[in-house]
PDB file of N, CA and C in Angstrom:
ATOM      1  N   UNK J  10      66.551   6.466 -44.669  1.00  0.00           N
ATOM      2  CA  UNK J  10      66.958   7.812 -44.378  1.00  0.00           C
ATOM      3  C   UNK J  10      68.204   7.748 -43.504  1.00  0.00           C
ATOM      4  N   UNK J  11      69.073   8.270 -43.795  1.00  0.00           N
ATOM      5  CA  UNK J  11      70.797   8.656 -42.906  1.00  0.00           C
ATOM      6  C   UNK J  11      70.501  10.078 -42.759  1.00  0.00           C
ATOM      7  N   UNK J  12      71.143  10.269 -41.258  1.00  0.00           N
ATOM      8  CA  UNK J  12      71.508  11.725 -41.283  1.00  0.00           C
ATOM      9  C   UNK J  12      72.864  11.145 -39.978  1.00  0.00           C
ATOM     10  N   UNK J  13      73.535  12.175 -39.965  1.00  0.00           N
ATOM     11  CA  UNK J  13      75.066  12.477 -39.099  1.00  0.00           C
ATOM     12  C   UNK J  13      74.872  13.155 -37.862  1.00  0.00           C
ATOM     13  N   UNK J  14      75.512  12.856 -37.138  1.00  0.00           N
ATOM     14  CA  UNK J  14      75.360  13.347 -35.940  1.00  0.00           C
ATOM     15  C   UNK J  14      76.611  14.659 -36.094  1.00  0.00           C
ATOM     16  N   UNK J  15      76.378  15.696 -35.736  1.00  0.00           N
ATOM     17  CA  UNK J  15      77.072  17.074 -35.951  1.00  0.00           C
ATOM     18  C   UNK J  15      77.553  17.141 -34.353  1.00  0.00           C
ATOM     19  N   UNK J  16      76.861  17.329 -33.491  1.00  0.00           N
ATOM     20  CA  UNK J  16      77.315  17.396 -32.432  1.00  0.00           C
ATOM     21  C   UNK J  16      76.161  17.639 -30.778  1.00  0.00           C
ATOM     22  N   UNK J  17      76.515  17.228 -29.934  1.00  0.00           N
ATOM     23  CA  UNK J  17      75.516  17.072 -28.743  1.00  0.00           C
ATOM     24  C   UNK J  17      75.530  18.376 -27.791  1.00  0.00           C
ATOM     25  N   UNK J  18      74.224  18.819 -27.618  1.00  0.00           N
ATOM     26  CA  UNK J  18      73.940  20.373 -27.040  1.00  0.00           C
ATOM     27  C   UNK J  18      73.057  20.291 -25.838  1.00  0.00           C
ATOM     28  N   UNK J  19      73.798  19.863 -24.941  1.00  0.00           N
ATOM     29  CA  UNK J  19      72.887  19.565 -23.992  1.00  0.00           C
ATOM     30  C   UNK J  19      72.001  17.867 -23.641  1.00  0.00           C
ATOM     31  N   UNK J  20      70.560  18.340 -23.538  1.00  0.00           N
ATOM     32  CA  UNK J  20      69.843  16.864 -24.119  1.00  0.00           C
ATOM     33  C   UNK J  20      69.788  16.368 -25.287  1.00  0.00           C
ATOM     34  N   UNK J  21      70.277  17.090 -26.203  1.00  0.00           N
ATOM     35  CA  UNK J  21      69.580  17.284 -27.670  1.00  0.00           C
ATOM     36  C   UNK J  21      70.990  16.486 -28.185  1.00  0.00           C
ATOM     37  N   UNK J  22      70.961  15.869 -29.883  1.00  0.00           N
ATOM     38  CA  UNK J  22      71.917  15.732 -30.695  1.00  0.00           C
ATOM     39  C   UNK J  22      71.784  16.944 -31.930  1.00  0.00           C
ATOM     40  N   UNK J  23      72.652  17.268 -32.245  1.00  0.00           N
ATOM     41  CA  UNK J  23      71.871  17.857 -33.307  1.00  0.00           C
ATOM     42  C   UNK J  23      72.432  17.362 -34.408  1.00  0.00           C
ATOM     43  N   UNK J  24      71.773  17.108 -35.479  1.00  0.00           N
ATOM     44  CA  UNK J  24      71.783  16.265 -36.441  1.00  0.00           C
ATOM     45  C   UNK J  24      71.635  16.788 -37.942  1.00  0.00           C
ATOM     46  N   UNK J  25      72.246  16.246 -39.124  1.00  0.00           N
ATOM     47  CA  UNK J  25      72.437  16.762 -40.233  1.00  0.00           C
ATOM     48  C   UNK J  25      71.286  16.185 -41.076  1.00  0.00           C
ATOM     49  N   UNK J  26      70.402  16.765 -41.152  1.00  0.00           N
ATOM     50  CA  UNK J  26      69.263  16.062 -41.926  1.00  0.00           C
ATOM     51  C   UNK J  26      68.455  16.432 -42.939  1.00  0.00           C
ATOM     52  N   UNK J  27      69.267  16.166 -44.975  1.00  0.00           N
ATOM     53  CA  UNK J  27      68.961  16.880 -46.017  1.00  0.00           C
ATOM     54  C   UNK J  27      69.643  18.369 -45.944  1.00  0.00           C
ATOM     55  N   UNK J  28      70.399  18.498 -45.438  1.00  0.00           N
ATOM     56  CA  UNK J  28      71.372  20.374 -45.124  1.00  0.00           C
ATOM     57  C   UNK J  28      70.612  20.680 -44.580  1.00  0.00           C
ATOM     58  N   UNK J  29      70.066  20.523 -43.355  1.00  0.00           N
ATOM     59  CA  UNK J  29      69.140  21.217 -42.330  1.00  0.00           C
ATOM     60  C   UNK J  29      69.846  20.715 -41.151  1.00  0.00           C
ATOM     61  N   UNK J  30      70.247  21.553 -40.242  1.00  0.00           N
ATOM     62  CA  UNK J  30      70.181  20.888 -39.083  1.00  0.00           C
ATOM     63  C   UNK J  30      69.143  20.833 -37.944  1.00  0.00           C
ATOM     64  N   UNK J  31      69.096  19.609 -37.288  1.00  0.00           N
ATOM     65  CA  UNK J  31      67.825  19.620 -36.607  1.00  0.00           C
ATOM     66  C   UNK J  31      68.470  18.824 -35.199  1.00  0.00           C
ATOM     67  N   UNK J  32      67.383  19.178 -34.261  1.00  0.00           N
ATOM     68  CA  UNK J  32      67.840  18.709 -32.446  1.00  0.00           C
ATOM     69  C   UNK J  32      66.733  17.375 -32.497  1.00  0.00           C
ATOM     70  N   UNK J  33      67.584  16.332 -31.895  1.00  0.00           N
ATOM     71  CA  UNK J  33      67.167  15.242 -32.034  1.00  0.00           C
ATOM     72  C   UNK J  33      67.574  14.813 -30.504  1.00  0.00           C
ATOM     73  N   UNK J  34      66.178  14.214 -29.507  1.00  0.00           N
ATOM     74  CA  UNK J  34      66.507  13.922 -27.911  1.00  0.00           C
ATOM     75  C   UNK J  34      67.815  12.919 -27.726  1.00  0.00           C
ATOM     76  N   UNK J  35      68.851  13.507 -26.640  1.00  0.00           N
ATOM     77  CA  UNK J  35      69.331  11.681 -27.306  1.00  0.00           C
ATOM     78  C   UNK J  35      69.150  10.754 -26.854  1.00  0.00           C
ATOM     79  N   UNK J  36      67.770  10.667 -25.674  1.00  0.00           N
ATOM     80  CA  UNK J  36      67.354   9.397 -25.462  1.00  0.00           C
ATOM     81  C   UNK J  36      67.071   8.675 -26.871  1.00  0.00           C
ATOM     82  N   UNK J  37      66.770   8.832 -28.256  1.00  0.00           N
ATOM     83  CA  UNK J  37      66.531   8.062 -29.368  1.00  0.00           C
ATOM     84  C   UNK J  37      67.643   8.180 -30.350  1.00  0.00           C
ATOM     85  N   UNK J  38      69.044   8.361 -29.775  1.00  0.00           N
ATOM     86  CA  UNK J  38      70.001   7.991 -30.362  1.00  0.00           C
ATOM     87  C   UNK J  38      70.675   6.946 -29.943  1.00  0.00           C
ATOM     88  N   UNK J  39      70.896   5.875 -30.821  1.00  0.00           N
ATOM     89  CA  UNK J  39      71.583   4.813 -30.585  1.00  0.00           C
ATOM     90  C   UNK J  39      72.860   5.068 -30.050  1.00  0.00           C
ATOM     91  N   UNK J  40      73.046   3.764 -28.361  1.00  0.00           N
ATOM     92  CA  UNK J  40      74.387   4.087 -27.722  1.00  0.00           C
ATOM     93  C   UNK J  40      75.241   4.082 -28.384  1.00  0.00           C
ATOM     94  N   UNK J  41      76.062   3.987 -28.094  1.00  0.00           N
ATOM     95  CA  UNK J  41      77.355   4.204 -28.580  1.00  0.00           C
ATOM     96  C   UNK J  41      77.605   5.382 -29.872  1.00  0.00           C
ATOM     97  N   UNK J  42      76.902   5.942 -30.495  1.00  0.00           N
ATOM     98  CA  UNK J  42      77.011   6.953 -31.597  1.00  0.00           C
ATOM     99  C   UNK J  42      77.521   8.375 -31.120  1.00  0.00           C
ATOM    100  N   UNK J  43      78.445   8.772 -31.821  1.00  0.00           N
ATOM    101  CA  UNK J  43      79.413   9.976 -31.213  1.00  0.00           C
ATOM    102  C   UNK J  43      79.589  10.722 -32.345  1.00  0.00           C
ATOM    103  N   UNK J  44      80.167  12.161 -32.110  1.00  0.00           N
ATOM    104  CA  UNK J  44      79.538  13.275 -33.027  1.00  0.00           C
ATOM    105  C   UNK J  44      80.173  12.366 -34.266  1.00  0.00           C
ATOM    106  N   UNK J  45      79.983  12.433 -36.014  1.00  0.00           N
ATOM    107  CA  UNK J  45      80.452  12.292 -37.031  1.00  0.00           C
ATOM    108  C   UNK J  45      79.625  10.724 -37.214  1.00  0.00           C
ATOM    109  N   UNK J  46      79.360  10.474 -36.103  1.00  0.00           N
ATOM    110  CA  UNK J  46      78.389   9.022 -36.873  1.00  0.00           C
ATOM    111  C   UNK J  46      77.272   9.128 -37.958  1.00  0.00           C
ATOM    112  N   UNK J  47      77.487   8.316 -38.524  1.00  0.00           N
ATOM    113  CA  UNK J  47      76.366   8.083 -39.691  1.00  0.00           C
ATOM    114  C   UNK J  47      75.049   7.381 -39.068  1.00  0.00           C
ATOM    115  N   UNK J  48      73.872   7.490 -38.839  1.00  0.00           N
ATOM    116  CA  UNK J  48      72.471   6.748 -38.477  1.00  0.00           C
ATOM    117  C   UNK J  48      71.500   6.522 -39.659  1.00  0.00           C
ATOM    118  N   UNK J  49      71.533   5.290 -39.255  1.00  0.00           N
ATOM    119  CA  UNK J  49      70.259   4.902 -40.380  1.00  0.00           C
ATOM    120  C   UNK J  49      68.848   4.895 -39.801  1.00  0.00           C
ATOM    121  N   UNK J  50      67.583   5.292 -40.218  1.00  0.00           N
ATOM    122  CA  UNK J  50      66.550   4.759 -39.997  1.00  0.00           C
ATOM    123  C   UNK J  50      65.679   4.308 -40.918  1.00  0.00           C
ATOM    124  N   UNK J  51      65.221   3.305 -41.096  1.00  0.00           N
ATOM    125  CA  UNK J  51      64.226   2.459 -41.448  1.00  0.00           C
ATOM    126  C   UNK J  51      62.710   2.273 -41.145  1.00  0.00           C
ATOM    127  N   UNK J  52      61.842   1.276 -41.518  1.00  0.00           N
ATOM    128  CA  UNK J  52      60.712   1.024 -41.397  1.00  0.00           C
ATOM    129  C   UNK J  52      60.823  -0.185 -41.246  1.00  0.00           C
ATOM    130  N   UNK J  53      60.849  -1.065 -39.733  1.00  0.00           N
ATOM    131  CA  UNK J  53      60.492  -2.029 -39.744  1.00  0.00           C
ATOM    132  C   UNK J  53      58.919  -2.847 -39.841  1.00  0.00           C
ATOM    133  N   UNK J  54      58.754  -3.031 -40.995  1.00  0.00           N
ATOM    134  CA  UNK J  54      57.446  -4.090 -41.647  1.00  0.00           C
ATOM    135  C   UNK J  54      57.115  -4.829 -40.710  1.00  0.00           C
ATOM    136  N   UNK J  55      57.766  -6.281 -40.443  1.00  0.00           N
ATOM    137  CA  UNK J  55      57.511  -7.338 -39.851  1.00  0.00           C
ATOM    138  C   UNK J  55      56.897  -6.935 -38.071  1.00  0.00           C
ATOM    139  N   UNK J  56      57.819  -5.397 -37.620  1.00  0.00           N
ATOM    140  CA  UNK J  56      57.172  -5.100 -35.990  1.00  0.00           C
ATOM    141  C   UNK J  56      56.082  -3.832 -35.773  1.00  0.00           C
ATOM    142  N   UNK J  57      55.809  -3.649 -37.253  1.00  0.00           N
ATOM    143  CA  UNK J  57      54.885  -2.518 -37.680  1.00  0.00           C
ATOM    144  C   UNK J  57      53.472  -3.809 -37.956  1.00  0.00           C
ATOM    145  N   UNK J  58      53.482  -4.411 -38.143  1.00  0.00           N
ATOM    146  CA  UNK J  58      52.464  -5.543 -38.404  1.00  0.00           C
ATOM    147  C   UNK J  58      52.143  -6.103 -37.190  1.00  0.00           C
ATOM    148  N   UNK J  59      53.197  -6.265 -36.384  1.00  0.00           N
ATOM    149  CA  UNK J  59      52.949  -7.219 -35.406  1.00  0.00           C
ATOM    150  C   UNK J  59      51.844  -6.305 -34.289  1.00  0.00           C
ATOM    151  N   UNK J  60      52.217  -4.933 -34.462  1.00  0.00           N
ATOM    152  CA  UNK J  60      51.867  -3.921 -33.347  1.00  0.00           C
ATOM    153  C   UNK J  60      50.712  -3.538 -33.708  1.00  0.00           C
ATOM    154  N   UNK J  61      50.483  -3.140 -34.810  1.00  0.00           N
ATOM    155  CA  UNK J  61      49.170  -3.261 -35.457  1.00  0.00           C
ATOM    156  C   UNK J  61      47.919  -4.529 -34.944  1.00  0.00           C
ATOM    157  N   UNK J  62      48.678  -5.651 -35.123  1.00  0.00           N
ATOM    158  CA  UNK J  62      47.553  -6.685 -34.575  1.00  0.00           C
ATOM    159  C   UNK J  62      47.612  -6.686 -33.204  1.00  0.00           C
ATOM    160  N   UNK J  63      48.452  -6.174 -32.027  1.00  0.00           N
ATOM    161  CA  UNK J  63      48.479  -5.494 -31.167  1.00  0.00           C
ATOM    162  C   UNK J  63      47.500  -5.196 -30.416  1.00  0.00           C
ATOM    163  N   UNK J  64      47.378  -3.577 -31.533  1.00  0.00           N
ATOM    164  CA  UNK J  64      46.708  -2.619 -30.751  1.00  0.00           C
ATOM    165  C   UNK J  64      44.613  -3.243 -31.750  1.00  0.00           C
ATOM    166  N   UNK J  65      44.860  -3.826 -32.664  1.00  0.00           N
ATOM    167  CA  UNK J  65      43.601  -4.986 -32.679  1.00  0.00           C
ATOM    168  C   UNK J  65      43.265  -5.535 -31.997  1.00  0.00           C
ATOM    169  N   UNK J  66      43.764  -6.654 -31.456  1.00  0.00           N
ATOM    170  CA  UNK J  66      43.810  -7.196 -30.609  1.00  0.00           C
ATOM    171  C   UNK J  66      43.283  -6.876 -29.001  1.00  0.00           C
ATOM    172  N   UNK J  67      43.495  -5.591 -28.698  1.00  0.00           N
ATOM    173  CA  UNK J  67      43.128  -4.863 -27.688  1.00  0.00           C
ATOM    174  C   UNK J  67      41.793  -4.241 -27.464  1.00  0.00           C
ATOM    175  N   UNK J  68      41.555  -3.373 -28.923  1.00  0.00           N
ATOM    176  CA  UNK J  68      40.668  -2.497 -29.246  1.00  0.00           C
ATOM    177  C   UNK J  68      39.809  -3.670 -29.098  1.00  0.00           C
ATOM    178  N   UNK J  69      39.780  -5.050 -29.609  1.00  0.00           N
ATOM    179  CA  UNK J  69      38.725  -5.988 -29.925  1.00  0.00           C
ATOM    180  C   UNK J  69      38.580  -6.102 -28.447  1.00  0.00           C
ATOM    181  N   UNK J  70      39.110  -6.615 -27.280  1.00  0.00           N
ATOM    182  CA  UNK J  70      38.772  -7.016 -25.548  1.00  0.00           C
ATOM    183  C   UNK J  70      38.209  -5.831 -25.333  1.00  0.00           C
ATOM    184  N   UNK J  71      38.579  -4.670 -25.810  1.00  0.00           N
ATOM    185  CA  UNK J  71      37.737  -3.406 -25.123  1.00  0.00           C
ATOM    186  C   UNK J  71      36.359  -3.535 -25.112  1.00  0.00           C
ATOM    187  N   UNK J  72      35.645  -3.766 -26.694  1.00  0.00           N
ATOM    188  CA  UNK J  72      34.844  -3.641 -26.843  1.00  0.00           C
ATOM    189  C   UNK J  72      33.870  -5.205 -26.985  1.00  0.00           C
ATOM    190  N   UNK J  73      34.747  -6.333 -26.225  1.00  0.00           N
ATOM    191  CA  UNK J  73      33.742  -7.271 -26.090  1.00  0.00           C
ATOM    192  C   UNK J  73      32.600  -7.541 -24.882  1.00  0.00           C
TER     193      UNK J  73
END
C-alpha cells in the first residue's frame, strides 16, 4: 500500500489514501518525509512471526 503525504496540520499528516484523504499521527511517519513524499507500507512476515512466538512465549510463563 503507497499513499502521499499532502500536507502536515498540526500533529497530524494528512495523507492521500485511494482519493480519500486521511490524518495520519506523525509520530508514525517516517523521518525525513516531507509534504509530496511517496510511503510505502508493507507486512513484515519474518517480525510478524517472530512477535507472535513472542507473545507465546509469554502467555506460556504466565500460565506455568
Amino acid at each position: 500500500m503507497k499513499f502521499i503525504i499532502d500536507r502536515f496540520e498540526g500533529n497530524y499528516a494528512v495523507v492521500e489514501l485511494e482519493k480519500k484523504m486521511i490524518n495520519v499521527p506523525k509520530e508514525i511517519v517516517p523521518k525525513g518525509a516531507v509534504e509530496g513524499s511517496v510511503i510505502s507500507v508493507v507486512v513484515d512476515e519474518d517480525e510478524t512471526i517472530k512477535m507472535k512466538q513472542k507473545i507465546k512465549n509469554s502467555m506460556n510463563k504466565l500460565w506455568e
